[in-house]
Amino acid sequence: MKIILRVCAIASVLVLGACDTGPKGSVGFSLPDGDVEQGKANYIALGCNSCHVNDQVPQLDSAEPAVISVTLGGETTHIKTYGELVTSVINPSHRVSRRQSLDVATKSGDSRMTNLNDVMTVTQLIDLVAFVQSSYTLSPFSSSKYPVYWIPESAKASKE
Ligand code: HEC
């Protein structure tokens, strides 16, 4: 019985996490429309291009060869949501903690991305997110072809 209760508790935590309905979830999250052009200017002003490659922005010239080079934008099969992008900018270690790649994270699982939370304004963040999102294009997803299933006459009749 104890084991069943434990399994239920873990399952409900996983389900809640997946649905983002907990107190720290993203339900109700919504950003006002940002200005893409201003976001691009902020991206350069804040030096995002010292670590990120984006084909709409020139790389930041630095004396040191780039150690970190993470591409932002381009083709994707899943457009990044505002929630994902805001999280990436203001809480970068949220995702890397599980990746543990030393190119992007330290041994302790912290992102190597600069924390700009005390530097940028909320308006800058909103415009940045609008710009970064606009640089992704959704690539056509080729789905597998499945045969059409036979629908029994009785089911068809009940639908009509
Ligand atoms: C010092 C280097 C550095 C700077 C500066 C930097 N980043 Fe990053 N950024 C990273 C690294 C490393 C990652 C990949 C690991 C991670 O997700 O933290 C990353 C990841 C991201 C991601 C998630 C990408 C994905 O595909 O999941 C976004 C979005 C992002 N950065 C936006 C920005 C923006 C906007 C700026 C400027 C305000 C910025 N970054 C400045 C290093 C940097």
PDB file of N, CA and C in Angstrom, residues 10-23 25:
ATOM      1  N   ILE A  10       4.550  10.406  -6.713  1.00  0.00           N
ATOM      2  CA  ILE A  10       5.544  10.757  -7.738  1.00  0.00           C
ATOM      3  C   ILE A  10       4.839  11.067  -9.048  1.00  0.00           C
ATOM      4  N   ALA A  11       3.840  10.225  -9.415  1.00  0.00           N
ATOM      5  CA  ALA A  11       3.135  10.438 -10.676  1.00  0.00           C
ATOM      6  C   ALA A  11       2.458  11.801 -10.683  1.00  0.00           C
ATOM      7  N   SER A  12       1.838  12.169  -9.547  1.00  0.00           N
ATOM      8  CA  SER A  12       1.129  13.456  -9.564  1.00  0.00           C
ATOM      9  C   SER A  12       2.104  14.614  -9.657  1.00  0.00           C
ATOM     10  N   VAL A  13       3.296  14.462  -9.047  1.00  0.00           N
ATOM     11  CA  VAL A  13       4.299  15.525  -9.166  1.00  0.00           C
ATOM     12  C   VAL A  13       4.720  15.645 -10.628  1.00  0.00           C
ATOM     13  N   LEU A  14       4.947  14.475 -11.275  1.00  0.00           N
ATOM     14  CA  LEU A  14       5.369  14.498 -12.680  1.00  0.00           C
ATOM     15  C   LEU A  14       4.280  15.117 -13.552  1.00  0.00           C
ATOM     16  N   VAL A  15       3.032  14.728 -13.305  1.00  0.00           N
ATOM     17  CA  VAL A  15       1.932  15.241 -14.115  1.00  0.00           C
ATOM     18  C   VAL A  15       1.796  16.750 -13.911  1.00  0.00           C
ATOM     19  N   LEU A  16       1.849  17.181 -12.651  1.00  0.00           N
ATOM     20  CA  LEU A  16       1.737  18.619 -12.372  1.00  0.00           C
ATOM     21  C   LEU A  16       2.854  19.382 -13.047  1.00  0.00           C
ATOM     22  N   GLY A  17       4.073  18.800 -12.950  1.00  0.00           N
ATOM     23  CA  GLY A  17       5.227  19.459 -13.569  1.00  0.00           C
ATOM     24  C   GLY A  17       5.008  19.586 -15.058  1.00  0.00           C
ATOM     25  N   ALA A  18       4.535  18.486 -15.670  1.00  0.00           N
ATOM     26  CA  ALA A  18       4.366  18.488 -17.116  1.00  0.00           C
ATOM     27  C   ALA A  18       3.296  19.486 -17.543  1.00  0.00           C
ATOM     28  N   CYS A  19       2.248  19.664 -16.723  1.00  0.00           N
ATOM     29  CA  CYS A  19       1.165  20.568 -17.112  1.00  0.00           C
ATOM     30  C   CYS A  19       1.453  22.005 -16.697  1.00  0.00           C
ATOM     31  N   ASP A  20       2.528  22.220 -15.909  1.00  0.00           N
ATOM     32  CA  ASP A  20       2.870  23.563 -15.468  1.00  0.00           C
ATOM     33  C   ASP A  20       1.753  24.217 -14.678  1.00  0.00           C
ATOM     34  N   THR A  21       0.998  23.418 -13.922  1.00  0.00           N
ATOM     35  CA  THR A  21      -0.127  24.015 -13.197  1.00  0.00           C
ATOM     36  C   THR A  21       0.205  24.286 -11.734  1.00  0.00           C
ATOM     37  N   GLY A  22       1.414  23.948 -11.302  1.00  0.00           N
ATOM     38  CA  GLY A  22       1.796  24.177  -9.918  1.00  0.00           C
ATOM     39  C   GLY A  22       2.002  25.656  -9.656  1.00  0.00           C
ATOM     40  N   PRO A  23       2.253  26.025  -8.383  1.00  0.00           N
ATOM     41  CA  PRO A  23       2.451  27.439  -8.052  1.00  0.00           C
ATOM     42  C   PRO A  23       3.587  28.085  -8.835  1.00  0.00           C
ATOM     43  N   GLY A  25       4.319  27.162 -11.959  1.00  0.00           N
ATOM     44  CA  GLY A  25       4.075  26.842 -13.360  1.00  0.00           C
ATOM     45  C   GLY A  25       3.893  28.087 -14.210  1.00  0.00           C
TER      46      GLY A  25
END
